[in-house]
Short mmCIF file of C-alpha atoms and ligand atoms in Angstrom, two decimals:
data_model
loop_
_atom_site.label_atom_id
_atom_site.label_comp_id
_atom_site.label_asym_id
_atom_site.label_seq_id
_atom_site.Cartn_x
_atom_site.Cartn_y
_atom_site.Cartn_z
CA MET A 10 113.00 81.73 123.34
CA LYS A 11 113.56 82.94 119.78
CA ASN A 12 112.14 86.35 118.89
CA ILE A 13 110.58 86.85 115.50
CA LEU A 14 109.70 90.19 113.94
CA ILE A 15 106.59 89.98 111.79
CA THR A 16 106.38 92.87 109.34
CA GLY A 17 102.81 93.38 108.15
CA GLY A 18 101.72 91.48 111.26
CA ALA A 19 98.43 93.37 111.55
CA GLY A 20 97.29 91.98 108.21
CA TYR A 21 95.50 88.84 107.14
CA ILE A 22 98.28 86.26 106.87
CA GLY A 23 100.55 88.09 109.32
CA SER A 24 98.05 87.98 112.17
CA HIS A 25 97.37 84.25 111.70
CA THR A 26 101.11 83.63 111.61
CA ALA A 27 101.57 85.57 114.87
CA VAL A 28 99.11 83.18 116.54
CA GLU A 29 100.85 80.05 115.21
CA LEU A 30 104.27 81.37 116.23
CA ILE A 31 103.15 82.10 119.77
CA HIS A 32 101.56 78.66 120.03
CA ALA A 33 104.86 77.16 118.84
CA GLY A 34 106.75 78.95 121.66
CA TYR A 35 108.24 81.92 119.79
CA GLY A 36 108.41 85.50 121.02
CA VAL A 37 106.70 87.82 118.54
CA VAL A 38 107.17 91.49 117.74
CA ILE A 39 104.90 93.09 115.15
CA ALA A 40 105.68 95.99 112.85
CA ASP A 41 103.02 97.37 110.53
CA ASN A 42 102.46 100.81 109.04
CA LEU A 43 98.69 100.15 109.06
CA SER A 44 98.44 101.29 105.43
CA ASN A 45 96.17 98.36 104.59
CA ALA A 46 95.11 97.13 108.02
CA ASP A 47 93.71 98.47 111.25
CA THR A 48 94.14 97.15 114.77
CA THR A 49 91.19 94.67 114.62
CA CYS A 50 93.38 91.64 113.98
CA LEU A 51 96.01 92.76 116.50
CA GLU A 52 93.27 92.77 119.14
CA GLY A 53 92.11 89.36 117.88
CA VAL A 54 95.63 87.93 118.21
CA LYS A 55 95.76 89.22 121.78
CA LYS A 56 92.42 87.61 122.61
CA ILE A 57 93.36 84.26 121.07
CA THR A 58 96.82 84.02 122.63
CA GLY A 59 96.33 85.99 125.85
CA ARG A 60 99.57 87.83 125.04
CA ASP A 61 100.40 91.49 124.80
CA ILE A 62 102.52 91.56 121.67
CA PRO A 63 104.96 94.44 121.23
CA PHE A 64 103.65 96.50 118.31
CA TYR A 65 105.48 99.16 116.32
CA LYS A 66 103.69 101.38 113.82
CA ALA A 67 106.64 101.32 111.47
CA ASP A 68 107.25 101.55 107.75
CA CYS A 69 109.85 99.03 106.59
CA CYS A 70 111.13 101.51 103.98
CA ARG A 71 112.27 103.70 106.88
CA LYS A 72 115.48 102.63 108.55
CA ASP A 73 114.89 105.10 111.37
CA GLN A 74 111.60 103.32 112.11
CA LEU A 75 113.10 99.81 112.00
CA LEU A 76 116.22 100.51 114.05
CA PRO A 77 114.42 101.08 117.38
CA ILE A 78 112.79 97.65 117.04
CA PHE A 79 116.19 96.00 116.69
CA ARG A 80 117.60 98.12 119.52
CA GLU A 81 114.80 97.20 121.89
CA HIS A 82 114.51 93.48 121.02
CA ARG A 83 116.91 90.73 120.11
CA ILE A 84 115.51 89.71 116.72
CA ASP A 85 116.44 86.17 115.64
CA GLY A 86 114.35 86.14 112.52
CA VAL A 87 111.97 88.18 110.41
CA ILE A 88 108.85 87.13 108.54
CA HIS A 89 108.35 89.79 105.91
CA PHE A 90 104.72 90.21 104.89
CA ALA A 91 104.66 93.99 104.62
CA ALA A 92 103.99 94.76 100.95
CA PHE A 93 101.36 96.09 98.58
CA LYS A 94 99.46 93.23 96.96
CA ALA A 95 96.77 94.41 94.56
CA VAL A 96 97.54 93.43 90.97
CA GLY A 97 95.26 96.05 89.34
CA GLU A 98 96.50 98.87 91.54
CA SER A 99 100.09 97.92 90.71
CA VAL A 100 99.35 98.47 87.00
CA GLU A 101 97.99 101.95 87.78
CA LYS A 102 100.70 102.88 90.28
CA PRO A 103 103.81 100.88 89.34
CA LEU A 104 106.28 103.27 90.94
CA MET A 105 104.46 103.11 94.24
CA TYR A 106 104.68 99.30 94.09
CA TYR A 107 108.36 99.18 93.12
CA HIS A 108 109.20 101.80 95.73
CA ASN A 109 107.36 100.13 98.59
CA ASN A 110 107.89 96.42 97.90
CA LEU A 111 111.55 96.63 96.91
CA LEU A 112 112.75 99.35 99.25
CA SER A 113 111.12 97.74 102.28
CA LEU A 114 112.91 94.44 101.67
CA VAL A 115 116.28 96.10 100.99
CA THR A 116 115.99 98.34 104.05
CA LEU A 117 114.98 95.44 106.25
CA LEU A 118 117.93 93.35 105.04
CA GLU A 119 120.32 96.24 105.63
CA VAL A 120 119.09 96.63 109.18
CA MET A 121 119.29 92.87 109.76
CA VAL A 122 122.84 92.63 108.42
CA GLU A 123 123.92 95.60 110.57
CA ASN A 124 122.42 93.80 113.57
CA GLY A 125 124.07 90.42 113.11
CA GLY A 126 121.79 88.91 110.45
CA GLY A 127 119.16 86.26 111.10
CA HIS A 128 116.51 84.16 109.43
CA VAL A 129 114.12 85.57 106.82
CA VAL A 130 110.86 84.07 105.65
CA PHE A 131 109.62 85.90 102.58
CA SER A 132 106.04 85.99 101.28
CA SER A 133 106.14 85.22 97.61
CA SER A 134 103.32 84.14 95.38
CA ALA A 135 102.22 81.60 92.79
CA THR A 136 101.92 84.60 90.51
CA VAL A 137 105.65 84.16 89.72
CA TYR A 138 104.72 81.07 87.66
CA GLY A 139 102.27 82.87 85.35
CA GLN A 140 100.36 80.30 83.27
CA PRO A 141 102.66 77.28 83.59
CA PRO A 142 103.00 74.90 80.62
CA VAL A 143 102.77 71.83 82.89
CA LEU A 144 100.63 71.37 86.02
CA PRO A 145 101.01 71.07 88.94
CA VAL A 146 103.94 73.45 89.34
CA THR A 147 107.05 72.46 91.22
CA GLU A 148 109.56 74.94 92.58
CA ASP A 149 111.71 74.14 89.53
CA THR A 150 109.02 75.19 87.08
CA PRO A 151 110.57 78.24 85.39
CA ARG A 152 109.19 81.57 86.46
CA MET A 153 107.36 83.37 83.66
CA PRO A 154 107.82 87.07 82.84
CA ALA A 155 105.60 88.89 85.31
CA THR A 156 102.29 90.18 83.97
CA SER A 157 102.03 93.01 86.51
CA PRO A 158 104.34 95.29 88.48
CA TYR A 159 103.12 93.50 91.61
CA GLY A 160 104.24 90.12 90.24
CA ASN A 161 107.50 91.66 89.13
CA THR A 162 108.20 92.96 92.65
CA LYS A 163 107.81 89.39 93.97
CA GLN A 164 110.27 88.07 91.39
CA ILE A 165 112.78 90.85 92.03
CA CYS A 166 112.49 90.35 95.81
CA GLU A 167 113.20 86.63 95.37
CA ASP A 168 116.33 87.58 93.38
CA ILE A 169 117.42 90.16 95.95
CA LEU A 170 117.21 87.49 98.66
CA ALA A 171 119.14 84.94 96.61
CA ASP A 172 121.93 87.49 96.11
CA ALA A 173 121.88 88.55 99.77
CA VAL A 174 122.52 85.05 101.16
CA LYS A 175 125.51 84.68 98.83
CA ALA A 176 127.07 87.83 100.22
CA TYR A 177 126.04 87.76 103.89
CA ALA A 178 126.78 84.52 105.71
CA SER A 179 124.68 85.69 108.67
CA VAL A 180 121.45 85.61 106.63
CA LYS A 181 119.36 82.53 105.83
CA VAL A 182 116.24 82.65 103.72
CA VAL A 183 113.14 80.61 103.02
CA ILE A 184 110.84 81.89 100.29
CA LEU A 185 107.26 80.66 100.46
CA ARG A 186 105.20 80.85 97.28
CA TYR A 187 101.61 81.10 98.44
CA PHE A 188 98.82 79.79 96.29
CA ASN A 189 95.34 81.15 97.21
CA PRO A 190 95.04 81.78 100.97
CA ILE A 191 91.44 81.67 102.20
CA GLY A 192 89.46 81.18 105.41
CA ALA A 193 89.93 82.57 108.89
CA HIS A 194 90.94 81.51 112.37
CA PRO A 195 88.37 79.07 113.89
CA SER A 196 87.81 81.55 116.76
CA ALA A 197 86.42 84.04 114.18
CA LEU A 198 88.53 86.69 115.94
CA ILE A 199 90.91 87.25 113.03
CA GLY A 200 90.41 87.02 109.28
CA GLU A 201 90.63 88.94 106.03
CA LEU A 202 89.53 92.58 106.13
CA PRO A 203 89.75 93.96 102.59
CA ARG A 204 89.36 97.71 102.22
CA GLY A 205 86.68 98.66 99.70
CA ILE A 206 85.58 96.21 97.03
CA PRO A 207 87.38 92.89 97.50
CA ASN A 208 89.59 91.70 94.66
CA ASN A 209 89.77 88.12 95.89
CA LEU A 210 87.12 85.49 95.44
CA VAL A 211 86.35 84.37 98.98
CA PRO A 212 85.98 87.81 100.59
CA PHE A 213 83.71 88.73 97.67
CA ILE A 214 81.66 85.60 98.33
CA THR A 215 81.35 86.23 102.08
CA GLN A 216 80.44 89.90 101.51
CA THR A 217 77.80 88.83 98.99
CA ALA A 218 76.40 86.33 101.50
CA ALA A 219 76.36 89.11 104.11
CA GLY A 220 74.42 91.39 101.74
CA VAL A 221 77.26 93.92 101.45
CA ARG A 222 77.63 93.13 97.71
CA LYS A 223 74.66 92.61 95.43
CA GLU A 224 76.00 89.64 93.51
CA LEU A 225 79.17 87.74 92.82
CA HIS A 226 80.60 87.89 89.34
CA ILE A 227 82.25 84.69 88.17
CA PHE A 228 84.98 85.78 85.82
CA GLY A 229 84.81 83.49 82.79
CA SER A 230 83.14 80.14 82.10
CA ASN A 231 84.87 79.25 78.84
CA TYR A 232 88.25 78.20 80.17
CA ASN A 233 89.62 74.85 79.09
CA THR A 234 88.75 73.24 82.45
CA PRO A 235 86.16 70.60 83.43
CA ASP A 236 83.38 73.13 84.19
CA GLY A 237 84.81 76.08 82.23
CA THR A 238 85.73 78.18 85.29
CA ALA A 239 89.31 78.79 86.35
CA LEU A 240 91.25 76.39 88.57
CA ARG A 241 93.19 77.47 91.66
CA ASP A 242 94.73 75.91 94.76
CA TYR A 243 92.96 77.32 97.84
CA ILE A 244 94.99 76.97 101.02
CA ASP A 245 93.58 77.50 104.52
CA VAL A 246 95.21 80.55 106.11
CA VAL A 247 95.92 78.68 109.37
CA ASP A 248 97.69 75.91 107.43
CA LEU A 249 99.59 78.60 105.55
CA ALA A 250 100.54 80.30 108.83
CA ALA A 251 101.87 76.97 110.13
CA ALA A 252 104.17 76.74 107.10
CA HIS A 253 106.01 79.82 108.43
CA VAL A 254 106.75 78.04 111.69
CA SER A 255 108.09 75.08 109.67
CA ALA A 256 110.24 77.46 107.60
CA LEU A 257 111.81 78.93 110.75
CA LYS A 258 112.50 75.42 112.10
CA ARG A 259 114.14 74.52 108.81
CA MET A 260 116.56 77.46 109.06
CA GLU A 261 117.29 76.74 112.73
CA ALA A 262 118.21 73.14 111.87
CA TYR A 263 120.38 74.06 108.88
CA ASP A 264 123.89 74.72 110.14
CA LYS A 265 125.63 75.86 106.95
CA PRO A 266 125.53 79.41 105.53
CA GLY A 267 124.01 80.31 102.20
CA LEU A 268 120.56 78.80 102.65
CA CYS A 269 117.98 80.20 100.23
CA GLU A 270 115.19 77.74 99.61
CA VAL A 271 111.88 78.11 97.85
CA PHE A 272 108.70 76.18 98.69
CA ASN A 273 105.23 76.05 97.23
CA VAL A 274 102.55 76.38 99.88
CA GLY A 275 99.24 75.04 98.66
CA THR A 276 97.04 71.97 99.01
CA GLY A 277 98.13 70.34 95.77
CA LYS A 278 94.47 70.09 94.73
CA PRO A 279 92.86 72.16 91.97
CA LEU A 280 89.40 73.56 92.57
CA SER A 281 87.27 75.53 90.12
CA VAL A 282 85.60 78.83 90.93
CA MET A 283 82.20 77.19 90.47
CA GLU A 284 83.10 74.26 92.73
CA LEU A 285 84.20 76.68 95.42
CA VAL A 286 81.00 78.71 95.16
CA LYS A 287 78.84 75.56 95.36
CA LYS A 288 80.84 74.20 98.29
CA PHE A 289 80.46 77.51 100.15
CA GLU A 290 76.69 77.36 99.66
CA THR A 291 76.40 73.76 100.83
CA VAL A 292 78.66 74.10 103.86
CA ASN A 293 77.01 77.27 105.08
CA HIS A 294 73.41 76.36 104.10
CA LEU A 295 72.80 79.45 102.02
CA SER A 296 72.35 80.46 98.45
CA LEU A 297 74.58 83.00 96.77
CA LYS A 298 73.48 85.41 94.11
CA TYR A 299 75.98 85.13 91.27
CA ARG A 300 76.33 85.88 87.57
CA ILE A 301 78.81 84.62 85.03
CA THR A 302 80.62 87.47 83.33
CA GLY A 303 83.64 87.81 81.04
CA ARG A 304 87.13 86.82 82.01
CA ARG A 305 89.12 89.16 84.24
CA GLU A 306 92.15 90.63 82.48
CA GLY A 307 95.40 89.05 83.58
CA ASP A 308 93.84 85.90 85.07
CA VAL A 309 95.47 82.58 84.27
CA GLU A 310 93.34 79.57 83.41
CA ALA A 311 94.72 77.12 85.94
CA VAL A 312 97.45 76.88 88.52
CA TRP A 313 97.98 74.52 91.40
CA ALA A 314 100.93 73.37 93.43
CA ASP A 315 103.05 70.32 93.69
CA THR A 316 103.72 70.49 97.43
CA SER A 317 105.96 67.46 97.79
CA LEU A 318 109.07 69.54 98.52
CA ALA A 319 107.41 71.32 101.47
CA ASN A 320 105.91 68.00 102.63
CA ARG A 321 109.35 66.39 102.65
CA VAL A 322 111.79 69.15 103.65
CA LEU A 323 109.57 71.25 105.92
CA SER A 324 107.50 68.31 107.23
CA TRP A 325 104.53 70.52 106.46
CA LYS A 326 101.29 69.78 104.71
CA ALA A 327 97.87 71.33 104.33
CA ARG A 328 95.55 69.68 106.86
CA ARG A 329 92.28 71.56 107.12
CA PRO A 330 89.37 70.31 105.05
CA LEU A 331 87.86 72.84 102.64
CA GLU A 332 84.48 72.56 104.40
CA GLU A 333 86.01 73.81 107.65
CA THR A 334 87.88 76.59 105.86
CA LEU A 335 84.72 77.89 104.18
CA ALA A 336 82.72 77.65 107.41
CA ASN A 337 85.43 79.68 109.17
CA ALA A 338 85.44 82.30 106.40
CA TRP A 339 81.69 82.80 106.81
CA ALA A 340 81.89 82.79 110.64
CA TRP A 341 84.48 85.60 110.46
CA GLU A 342 82.38 87.67 108.04
CA ARG A 343 79.33 87.23 110.29
CA ASN A 344 81.37 88.21 113.32
CA ILE A 345 82.62 91.49 111.83
CA ARG A 346 79.17 92.35 110.44
CA GLY A 347 77.36 91.42 113.65
CA ILE A 348 75.25 88.77 111.85
CA THR A 349 74.04 86.02 114.16
N1 UDP B 1 87.19 85.43 90.81
C1 UDP B 1 85.87 85.56 90.41
N2 UDP B 1 85.13 86.58 90.94
C2 UDP B 1 85.65 87.46 91.86
C3 UDP B 1 87.00 87.30 92.26
C4 UDP B 1 87.75 86.28 91.71
O1 UDP B 1 85.37 84.79 89.60
O2 UDP B 1 84.92 88.37 92.30
C5 UDP B 1 88.00 84.32 90.26
C6 UDP B 1 89.25 84.78 89.54
O3 UDP B 1 88.95 85.08 88.19
C7 UDP B 1 90.17 83.57 89.72
C8 UDP B 1 89.75 83.00 91.07
O4 UDP B 1 88.45 83.53 91.34
O5 UDP B 1 89.90 82.60 88.72
C9 UDP B 1 90.68 83.41 92.20
O6 UDP B 1 90.85 84.79 92.15
P1 UDP B 1 91.53 85.63 93.32
O7 UDP B 1 91.49 87.07 92.95
O8 UDP B 1 90.92 85.25 94.63
O9 UDP B 1 93.03 85.09 93.34
P2 UDP B 1 94.13 85.01 92.17
O10 UDP B 1 94.20 83.59 91.76
O11 UDP B 1 93.74 85.95 91.09
O12 UDP B 1 95.39 85.44 92.88
#
C-alpha cells in the first residue's frame, strides 16, 4: 500500500481528498497546523472511512515538525494543500503569505529529497491565468502577472516545483489548477468551514440560507456576459478530490524522471453568479435574500477551463451534476447548524 502525506488535510479540499484516497486503497497521513481548520472534518473523515488516520499537528515551514512524520512513516507521495488562500488578506499581509506559502513548499521539498524523494501533487489555482484573452483556458494559456500576493505565491510555487524536478530525479510533480471548488461530501459529514465572513460565493449563499448572513451581495451585474454577472467554472469538491487520486496514478505509471505536469481541474462549463444563485434556490426549494452591488475589486469577468488534457492524460473528468453539488452544500450547512 502506498502512503500519502496530506498537508492541510484537516481543511476543505484536503479532507475530501483523504476520503477519496482511502477509498482508492492508499494509506493516508495528515499534517495540519490547524491555523484555518479545526478537527471537525478530521472526525468526519474518520466516520466516513471507518479509519483512524495518523494526524500530526505540524507546520510545514518547520523542518523539525515534518521530520518525525517521515521518520515514523514511509511516505511515497505528498499532496500539498497547506497554504493561506484569502486574496484580500494577502494584500494586507503580503509577507505573511510569502513566508508561509513559499517556505512551506521549500521545506517540504527539502525533507522529501532528504528522505528519498517521492510524488508531489500541488494545489494551484485558476487565479494564475488572470483574465485570459481567450476562453476556455488551456494549460498552455500564458499565465498573467498575478494581481495579488496570494496569486503570486501560486505562480512562484509552480516555478519552484518545475525547477525542483529538473534537479532532483527522485521527485515527480503534478500541479492541479483548481477552478471554483464547491459542495460537500454526500454524507454531510465534511464540507467547507470558513472562519468569519465567507469570501467565497457558495459558503456565503449557504450561510444566508441558514440565516447566519442577512443577505447575499452579488458583486457586479454589468459584466460583458449573457446576464451581466461574472462567469466561473464550479467544480464539485468530491470530483476535485478524485483528480488527486488520478494525479498520483499518473506519477506511478510514469517511469522516467523529470515529470512536472500541469492540469486544469474544472467542469469545462461556465456558469454565472446569477445562474448559480437561481439553481441553488430551485434545487433546495428556498428563496435567498440577495442584492446586486458593485463589482468586487480584483475579480475577473469570466474564466472557465478547457479540461481535455486532464480528461485524456489523467482519465479524469467532472461527473457530479450541479444539482447534486448544491444539494450537498446545503445539507452540510444544515448539518453544522443543526437545521433539520
Ligand atoms: N461573489 C459574489 N458574492 C459573494 C462572493 C462571491 O457575487 O459574496 C462572486 C464573485 O464576484 C465571483 C464569483 O462569485 O464572480 C465567485 O467568487 P468566489 O470568491 O467564490 O471565487 P473566485 O472566482 O473569486 O476565486
